[in-house]
Amino acid sequence: MLAAAAVSPFSTSYKWRVQISGENPEPSLFLTEKEQKVLHALREVDVIGANQLTRIFFSGDKKKAKKMVYKGILIQHSLWNESKEIPFYSLSPCLIRQTGGMEPMSLSVREILSRLVFFQLYGRVKELFPVTIHRSNRRPFLGILVREDGTRFHVGILRGNLHEWEYFLKWSVSDERIILVVEQLPFLKPLESLLQGKMIRVTTDLDLKNTPIEQLFYKWDGDQWKREKA
């Protein structure tokens, strides 16, 4: 039996508030290689947590993230609840209009949280092998992680949208590789009967934070969740 897990810092159970900042100066497009990777990632997935940005792209150097704000490429916003605050970044509105992405003010709290969880997953998967990020235009997927050999992993974040996944799993006949991230495994109980035989691997918010990469994913065997070994 699975032990009760702590509440995820990205849980929809909190009472979240969002503060969206305004326009930056005209952005400079003289970008370093790492800044170009940030530009690509946010063009595909819209927003990223401040800590995620510095950890994943700049090896913990906060000054490089602030430099992208100074250059007019990024804008910092804030998501907070009664106990914590999560600063996060988007591209400047000018760049969003040029690249066709979604402005943060058009995203719900659930959609912002889902994107932050997506980058938690991205940061961990990179420990296994290099992947690039692509936007998914198919609901209920949020994005696609693509390996250098072309293997595609369609990523879904379960955050108050269980009915969408129930509908998809009931009627989908595809053999796509799917990664789902859920706050806690018991949240998937309504879907368990639909998972058998599908190429789906699951991880949780807590596993993304604490679990060794080789034990990160679970597979439903028809009776219970079992950890897979990479």
PDB file of N, CA and C in Angstrom, residues 69-139:
ATOM      1  N   VAL A  69      16.485  39.413 -18.302  1.00  0.00           N
ATOM      2  CA  VAL A  69      15.456  40.409 -18.000  1.00  0.00           C
ATOM      3  C   VAL A  69      15.935  41.782 -18.430  1.00  0.00           C
ATOM      4  N   TYR A  70      17.192  42.110 -18.100  1.00  0.00           N
ATOM      5  CA  TYR A  70      17.772  43.407 -18.456  1.00  0.00           C
ATOM      6  C   TYR A  70      17.792  43.590 -19.971  1.00  0.00           C
ATOM      7  N   LYS A  71      18.037  42.510 -20.712  1.00  0.00           N
ATOM      8  CA  LYS A  71      18.089  42.578 -22.174  1.00  0.00           C
ATOM      9  C   LYS A  71      16.695  42.621 -22.808  1.00  0.00           C
ATOM     10  N   GLY A  72      15.650  42.569 -21.968  1.00  0.00           N
ATOM     11  CA  GLY A  72      14.287  42.660 -22.490  1.00  0.00           C
ATOM     12  C   GLY A  72      13.742  41.373 -23.061  1.00  0.00           C
ATOM     13  N   ILE A  73      14.401  40.251 -22.796  1.00  0.00           N
ATOM     14  CA  ILE A  73      13.972  38.967 -23.338  1.00  0.00           C
ATOM     15  C   ILE A  73      12.950  38.300 -22.418  1.00  0.00           C
ATOM     16  N   LEU A  74      13.193  38.387 -21.124  1.00  0.00           N
ATOM     17  CA  LEU A  74      12.320  37.756 -20.133  1.00  0.00           C
ATOM     18  C   LEU A  74      11.633  38.798 -19.262  1.00  0.00           C
ATOM     19  N   ILE A  75      10.469  38.408 -18.734  1.00  0.00           N
ATOM     20  CA  ILE A  75       9.771  39.200 -17.719  1.00  0.00           C
ATOM     21  C   ILE A  75       9.475  38.286 -16.537  1.00  0.00           C
ATOM     22  N   GLN A  76       9.704  38.800 -15.327  1.00  0.00           N
ATOM     23  CA  GLN A  76       9.439  38.006 -14.131  1.00  0.00           C
ATOM     24  C   GLN A  76       8.046  38.300 -13.592  1.00  0.00           C
ATOM     25  N   HIS A  77       7.353  37.239 -13.210  1.00  0.00           N
ATOM     26  CA  HIS A  77       6.019  37.327 -12.623  1.00  0.00           C
ATOM     27  C   HIS A  77       6.040  36.596 -11.276  1.00  0.00           C
ATOM     28  N   SER A  78       4.900  36.522 -10.625  1.00  0.00           N
ATOM     29  CA  SER A  78       4.861  35.893  -9.304  1.00  0.00           C
ATOM     30  C   SER A  78       3.565  35.107  -9.107  1.00  0.00           C
ATOM     31  N   LEU A  79       3.729  33.935  -8.521  1.00  0.00           N
ATOM     32  CA  LEU A  79       2.611  33.072  -8.132  1.00  0.00           C
ATOM     33  C   LEU A  79       2.782  32.806  -6.648  1.00  0.00           C
ATOM     34  N   TRP A  80       1.741  33.054  -5.842  1.00  0.00           N
ATOM     35  CA  TRP A  80       1.928  32.853  -4.411  1.00  0.00           C
ATOM     36  C   TRP A  80       0.640  32.363  -3.743  1.00  0.00           C
ATOM     37  N   ASN A  81       0.855  31.754  -2.569  1.00  0.00           N
ATOM     38  CA  ASN A  81      -0.259  31.339  -1.721  1.00  0.00           C
ATOM     39  C   ASN A  81       0.040  31.786  -0.293  1.00  0.00           C
ATOM     40  N   GLU A  82      -0.705  31.244   0.657  1.00  0.00           N
ATOM     41  CA  GLU A  82      -0.572  31.696   2.036  1.00  0.00           C
ATOM     42  C   GLU A  82       0.771  31.334   2.667  1.00  0.00           C
ATOM     43  N   SER A  83       1.514  30.405   2.049  1.00  0.00           N
ATOM     44  CA  SER A  83       2.749  29.956   2.684  1.00  0.00           C
ATOM     45  C   SER A  83       4.008  30.129   1.834  1.00  0.00           C
ATOM     46  N   LYS A  84       3.875  30.362   0.531  1.00  0.00           N
ATOM     47  CA  LYS A  84       5.087  30.467  -0.277  1.00  0.00           C
ATOM     48  C   LYS A  84       4.826  31.271  -1.536  1.00  0.00           C
ATOM     49  N   GLU A  85       5.934  31.709  -2.141  1.00  0.00           N
ATOM     50  CA  GLU A  85       5.884  32.445  -3.399  1.00  0.00           C
ATOM     51  C   GLU A  85       6.770  31.738  -4.426  1.00  0.00           C
ATOM     52  N   ILE A  86       6.289  31.657  -5.665  1.00  0.00           N
ATOM     53  CA  ILE A  86       7.061  31.073  -6.753  1.00  0.00           C
ATOM     54  C   ILE A  86       7.243  32.127  -7.842  1.00  0.00           C
ATOM     55  N   PRO A  87       8.413  32.755  -7.926  1.00  0.00           N
ATOM     56  CA  PRO A  87       8.685  33.646  -9.057  1.00  0.00           C
ATOM     57  C   PRO A  87       8.792  32.809 -10.332  1.00  0.00           C
ATOM     58  N   PHE A  88       8.294  33.349 -11.434  1.00  0.00           N
ATOM     59  CA  PHE A  88       8.437  32.624 -12.701  1.00  0.00           C
ATOM     60  C   PHE A  88       8.617  33.617 -13.840  1.00  0.00           C
ATOM     61  N   TYR A  89       9.127  33.101 -14.955  1.00  0.00           N
ATOM     62  CA  TYR A  89       9.449  33.940 -16.104  1.00  0.00           C
ATOM     63  C   TYR A  89       8.625  33.550 -17.323  1.00  0.00           C
ATOM     64  N   SER A  90       8.374  34.550 -18.154  1.00  0.00           N
ATOM     65  CA  SER A  90       7.875  34.323 -19.514  1.00  0.00           C
ATOM     66  C   SER A  90       8.746  35.126 -20.470  1.00  0.00           C
ATOM     67  N   LEU A  91       8.591  34.891 -21.763  1.00  0.00           N
ATOM     68  CA  LEU A  91       9.182  35.792 -22.739  1.00  0.00           C
ATOM     69  C   LEU A  91       8.487  37.140 -22.663  1.00  0.00           C
ATOM     70  N   SER A  92       9.144  38.185 -23.143  1.00  0.00           N
ATOM     71  CA  SER A  92       8.509  39.498 -23.187  1.00  0.00           C
ATOM     72  C   SER A  92       7.324  39.448 -24.157  1.00  0.00           C
ATOM     73  N   PRO A  93       6.293  40.276 -23.936  1.00  0.00           N
ATOM     74  CA  PRO A  93       5.133  40.280 -24.842  1.00  0.00           C
ATOM     75  C   PRO A  93       5.519  40.459 -26.303  1.00  0.00           C
ATOM     76  N   CYS A  94       6.538  41.264 -26.557  1.00  0.00           N
ATOM     77  CA  CYS A  94       6.994  41.473 -27.937  1.00  0.00           C
ATOM     78  C   CYS A  94       7.440  40.152 -28.566  1.00  0.00           C
ATOM     79  N   LEU A  95       8.225  39.372 -27.840  1.00  0.00           N
ATOM     80  CA  LEU A  95       8.700  38.096 -28.361  1.00  0.00           C
ATOM     81  C   LEU A  95       7.576  37.074 -28.453  1.00  0.00           C
ATOM     82  N   ILE A  96       6.653  37.107 -27.505  1.00  0.00           N
ATOM     83  CA  ILE A  96       5.511  36.190 -27.562  1.00  0.00           C
ATOM     84  C   ILE A  96       4.700  36.444 -28.825  1.00  0.00           C
ATOM     85  N   ARG A  97       4.495  37.717 -29.155  1.00  0.00           N
ATOM     86  CA  ARG A  97       3.742  38.031 -30.373  1.00  0.00           C
ATOM     87  C   ARG A  97       4.482  37.550 -31.620  1.00  0.00           C
ATOM     88  N   GLN A  98       5.800  37.625 -31.583  1.00  0.00           N
ATOM     89  CA  GLN A  98       6.593  37.188 -32.739  1.00  0.00           C
ATOM     90  C   GLN A  98       6.620  35.673 -32.889  1.00  0.00           C
ATOM     91  N   THR A  99       6.615  34.963 -31.766  1.00  0.00           N
ATOM     92  CA  THR A  99       6.771  33.508 -31.807  1.00  0.00           C
ATOM     93  C   THR A  99       5.454  32.751 -31.732  1.00  0.00           C
ATOM     94  N   GLY A 100       4.365  33.450 -31.437  1.00  0.00           N
ATOM     95  CA  GLY A 100       3.070  32.790 -31.406  1.00  0.00           C
ATOM     96  C   GLY A 100       2.785  32.006 -30.140  1.00  0.00           C
ATOM     97  N   GLY A 101       3.497  32.305 -29.059  1.00  0.00           N
ATOM     98  CA  GLY A 101       3.246  31.620 -27.798  1.00  0.00           C
ATOM     99  C   GLY A 101       2.048  32.195 -27.063  1.00  0.00           C
ATOM    100  N   MET A 102       1.853  31.740 -25.827  1.00  0.00           N
ATOM    101  CA  MET A 102       0.739  32.190 -25.007  1.00  0.00           C
ATOM    102  C   MET A 102       1.234  33.177 -23.957  1.00  0.00           C
ATOM    103  N   GLU A 103       0.558  34.314 -23.846  1.00  0.00           N
ATOM    104  CA  GLU A 103       0.923  35.281 -22.813  1.00  0.00           C
ATOM    105  C   GLU A 103       0.486  34.762 -21.445  1.00  0.00           C
ATOM    106  N   PRO A 104       1.274  35.032 -20.393  1.00  0.00           N
ATOM    107  CA  PRO A 104       0.944  34.486 -19.070  1.00  0.00           C
ATOM    108  C   PRO A 104      -0.418  34.929 -18.549  1.00  0.00           C
ATOM    109  N   MET A 105      -0.865  36.133 -18.933  1.00  0.00           N
ATOM    110  CA  MET A 105      -2.167  36.586 -18.448  1.00  0.00           C
ATOM    111  C   MET A 105      -3.318  35.765 -19.022  1.00  0.00           C
ATOM    112  N   SER A 106      -3.053  35.030 -20.101  1.00  0.00           N
ATOM    113  CA  SER A 106      -4.094  34.187 -20.688  1.00  0.00           C
ATOM    114  C   SER A 106      -4.105  32.782 -20.096  1.00  0.00           C
ATOM    115  N   LEU A 107      -3.139  32.487 -19.217  1.00  0.00           N
ATOM    116  CA  LEU A 107      -3.045  31.170 -18.599  1.00  0.00           C
ATOM    117  C   LEU A 107      -3.748  31.165 -17.246  1.00  0.00           C
ATOM    118  N   SER A 108      -4.475  30.092 -16.958  1.00  0.00           N
ATOM    119  CA  SER A 108      -5.066  29.921 -15.634  1.00  0.00           C
ATOM    120  C   SER A 108      -3.983  29.500 -14.648  1.00  0.00           C
ATOM    121  N   VAL A 109      -4.291  29.555 -13.361  1.00  0.00           N
ATOM    122  CA  VAL A 109      -3.349  29.073 -12.347  1.00  0.00           C
ATOM    123  C   VAL A 109      -2.991  27.616 -12.607  1.00  0.00           C
ATOM    124  N   ARG A 110      -3.972  26.801 -12.932  1.00  0.00           N
ATOM    125  CA  ARG A 110      -3.706  25.387 -13.224  1.00  0.00           C
ATOM    126  C   ARG A 110      -2.745  25.231 -14.397  1.00  0.00           C
ATOM    127  N   GLU A 111      -2.912  26.041 -15.416  1.00  0.00           N
ATOM    128  CA  GLU A 111      -2.042  25.954 -16.587  1.00  0.00           C
ATOM    129  C   GLU A 111      -0.618  26.416 -16.267  1.00  0.00           C
ATOM    130  N   ILE A 112      -0.487  27.435 -15.423  1.00  0.00           N
ATOM    131  CA  ILE A 112       0.852  27.867 -15.006  1.00  0.00           C
ATOM    132  C   ILE A 112       1.528  26.772 -14.192  1.00  0.00           C
ATOM    133  N   LEU A 113       0.816  26.219 -13.224  1.00  0.00           N
ATOM    134  CA  LEU A 113       1.379  25.145 -12.403  1.00  0.00           C
ATOM    135  C   LEU A 113       1.792  23.955 -13.267  1.00  0.00           C
ATOM    136  N   SER A 114       0.979  23.612 -14.246  1.00  0.00           N
ATOM    137  CA  SER A 114       1.295  22.480 -15.126  1.00  0.00           C
ATOM    138  C   SER A 114       2.595  22.716 -15.876  1.00  0.00           C
ATOM    139  N   ARG A 115       2.819  23.930 -16.308  1.00  0.00           N
ATOM    140  CA  ARG A 115       4.048  24.246 -17.032  1.00  0.00           C
ATOM    141  C   ARG A 115       5.266  24.210 -16.114  1.00  0.00           C
ATOM    142  N   LEU A 116       5.103  24.626 -14.878  1.00  0.00           N
ATOM    143  CA  LEU A 116       6.213  24.525 -13.924  1.00  0.00           C
ATOM    144  C   LEU A 116       6.557  23.057 -13.660  1.00  0.00           C
ATOM    145  N   VAL A 117       5.537  22.221 -13.546  1.00  0.00           N
ATOM    146  CA  VAL A 117       5.777  20.788 -13.343  1.00  0.00           C
ATOM    147  C   VAL A 117       6.436  20.178 -14.582  1.00  0.00           C
ATOM    148  N   PHE A 118       6.035  20.634 -15.760  1.00  0.00           N
ATOM    149  CA  PHE A 118       6.668  20.152 -16.994  1.00  0.00           C
ATOM    150  C   PHE A 118       8.182  20.380 -16.937  1.00  0.00           C
ATOM    151  N   PHE A 119       8.602  21.557 -16.489  1.00  0.00           N
ATOM    152  CA  PHE A 119      10.036  21.828 -16.428  1.00  0.00           C
ATOM    153  C   PHE A 119      10.724  21.039 -15.317  1.00  0.00           C
ATOM    154  N   GLN A 120       9.985  20.684 -14.261  1.00  0.00           N
ATOM    155  CA  GLN A 120      10.556  19.765 -13.269  1.00  0.00           C
ATOM    156  C   GLN A 120      10.895  18.441 -13.950  1.00  0.00           C
ATOM    157  N   LEU A 121       9.975  17.940 -14.752  1.00  0.00           N
ATOM    158  CA  LEU A 121      10.203  16.692 -15.476  1.00  0.00           C
ATOM    159  C   LEU A 121      11.348  16.836 -16.470  1.00  0.00           C
ATOM    160  N   TYR A 122      11.351  17.899 -17.236  1.00  0.00           N
ATOM    161  CA  TYR A 122      12.392  18.120 -18.242  1.00  0.00           C
ATOM    162  C   TYR A 122      13.787  18.104 -17.618  1.00  0.00           C
ATOM    163  N   GLY A 123      13.919  18.779 -16.471  1.00  0.00           N
ATOM    164  CA  GLY A 123      15.210  18.821 -15.803  1.00  0.00           C
ATOM    165  C   GLY A 123      15.693  17.444 -15.376  1.00  0.00           C
ATOM    166  N   ARG A 124      14.764  16.564 -14.983  1.00  0.00           N
ATOM    167  CA  ARG A 124      15.150  15.217 -14.565  1.00  0.00           C
ATOM    168  C   ARG A 124      15.434  14.308 -15.754  1.00  0.00           C
ATOM    169  N   VAL A 125      14.606  14.386 -16.795  1.00  0.00           N
ATOM    170  CA  VAL A 125      14.814  13.519 -17.962  1.00  0.00           C
ATOM    171  C   VAL A 125      16.168  13.796 -18.601  1.00  0.00           C
ATOM    172  N   LYS A 126      16.609  15.060 -18.557  1.00  0.00           N
ATOM    173  CA  LYS A 126      17.918  15.414 -19.108  1.00  0.00           C
ATOM    174  C   LYS A 126      19.059  14.687 -18.409  1.00  0.00           C
ATOM    175  N   GLU A 127      18.810  14.181 -17.201  1.00  0.00           N
ATOM    176  CA  GLU A 127      19.828  13.394 -16.507  1.00  0.00           C
ATOM    177  C   GLU A 127      20.026  12.030 -17.177  1.00  0.00           C
ATOM    178  N   LEU A 128      18.992  11.567 -17.899  1.00  0.00           N
ATOM    179  CA  LEU A 128      19.068  10.277 -18.584  1.00  0.00           C
ATOM    180  C   LEU A 128      19.642  10.404 -19.986  1.00  0.00           C
ATOM    181  N   PHE A 129      19.139  11.405 -20.736  1.00  0.00           N
ATOM    182  CA  PHE A 129      19.583  11.591 -22.123  1.00  0.00           C
ATOM    183  C   PHE A 129      19.154  12.981 -22.585  1.00  0.00           C
ATOM    184  N   PRO A 130      19.855  13.525 -23.601  1.00  0.00           N
ATOM    185  CA  PRO A 130      19.472  14.846 -24.120  1.00  0.00           C
ATOM    186  C   PRO A 130      18.092  14.795 -24.776  1.00  0.00           C
ATOM    187  N   VAL A 131      17.293  15.822 -24.529  1.00  0.00           N
ATOM    188  CA  VAL A 131      15.978  15.947 -25.161  1.00  0.00           C
ATOM    189  C   VAL A 131      15.736  17.409 -25.524  1.00  0.00           C
ATOM    190  N   THR A 132      14.944  17.612 -26.563  1.00  0.00           N
ATOM    191  CA  THR A 132      14.490  18.950 -26.909  1.00  0.00           C
ATOM    192  C   THR A 132      12.995  19.046 -26.636  1.00  0.00           C
ATOM    193  N   ILE A 133      12.527  20.281 -26.412  1.00  0.00           N
ATOM    194  CA  ILE A 133      11.138  20.537 -26.054  1.00  0.00           C
ATOM    195  C   ILE A 133      10.362  21.006 -27.277  1.00  0.00           C
ATOM    196  N   HIS A 134       9.165  20.457 -27.443  1.00  0.00           N
ATOM    197  CA  HIS A 134       8.266  20.906 -28.500  1.00  0.00           C
ATOM    198  C   HIS A 134       6.866  21.077 -27.913  1.00  0.00           C
ATOM    199  N   ARG A 135       6.166  22.080 -28.398  1.00  0.00           N
ATOM    200  CA  ARG A 135       4.793  22.290 -27.970  1.00  0.00           C
ATOM    201  C   ARG A 135       3.902  21.192 -28.545  1.00  0.00           C
ATOM    202  N   SER A 136       2.927  20.763 -27.781  1.00  0.00           N
ATOM    203  CA  SER A 136       1.920  19.839 -28.293  1.00  0.00           C
ATOM    204  C   SER A 136       0.648  20.609 -28.604  1.00  0.00           C
ATOM    205  N   ASN A 137       0.102  20.377 -29.768  1.00  0.00           N
ATOM    206  CA  ASN A 137      -1.163  21.010 -30.150  1.00  0.00           C
ATOM    207  C   ASN A 137      -2.346  20.087 -29.933  1.00  0.00           C
ATOM    208  N   ARG A 138      -2.115  18.994 -29.196  1.00  0.00           N
ATOM    209  CA  ARG A 138      -3.176  18.015 -28.933  1.00  0.00           C
ATOM    210  C   ARG A 138      -3.491  17.977 -27.453  1.00  0.00           C
ATOM    211  N   ARG A 139      -4.697  18.271 -27.097  1.00  0.00           N
ATOM    212  CA  ARG A 139      -5.121  18.099 -25.725  1.00  0.00           C
ATOM    213  C   ARG A 139      -5.331  16.610 -25.476  1.00  0.00           C
TER     214      ARG A 139
END
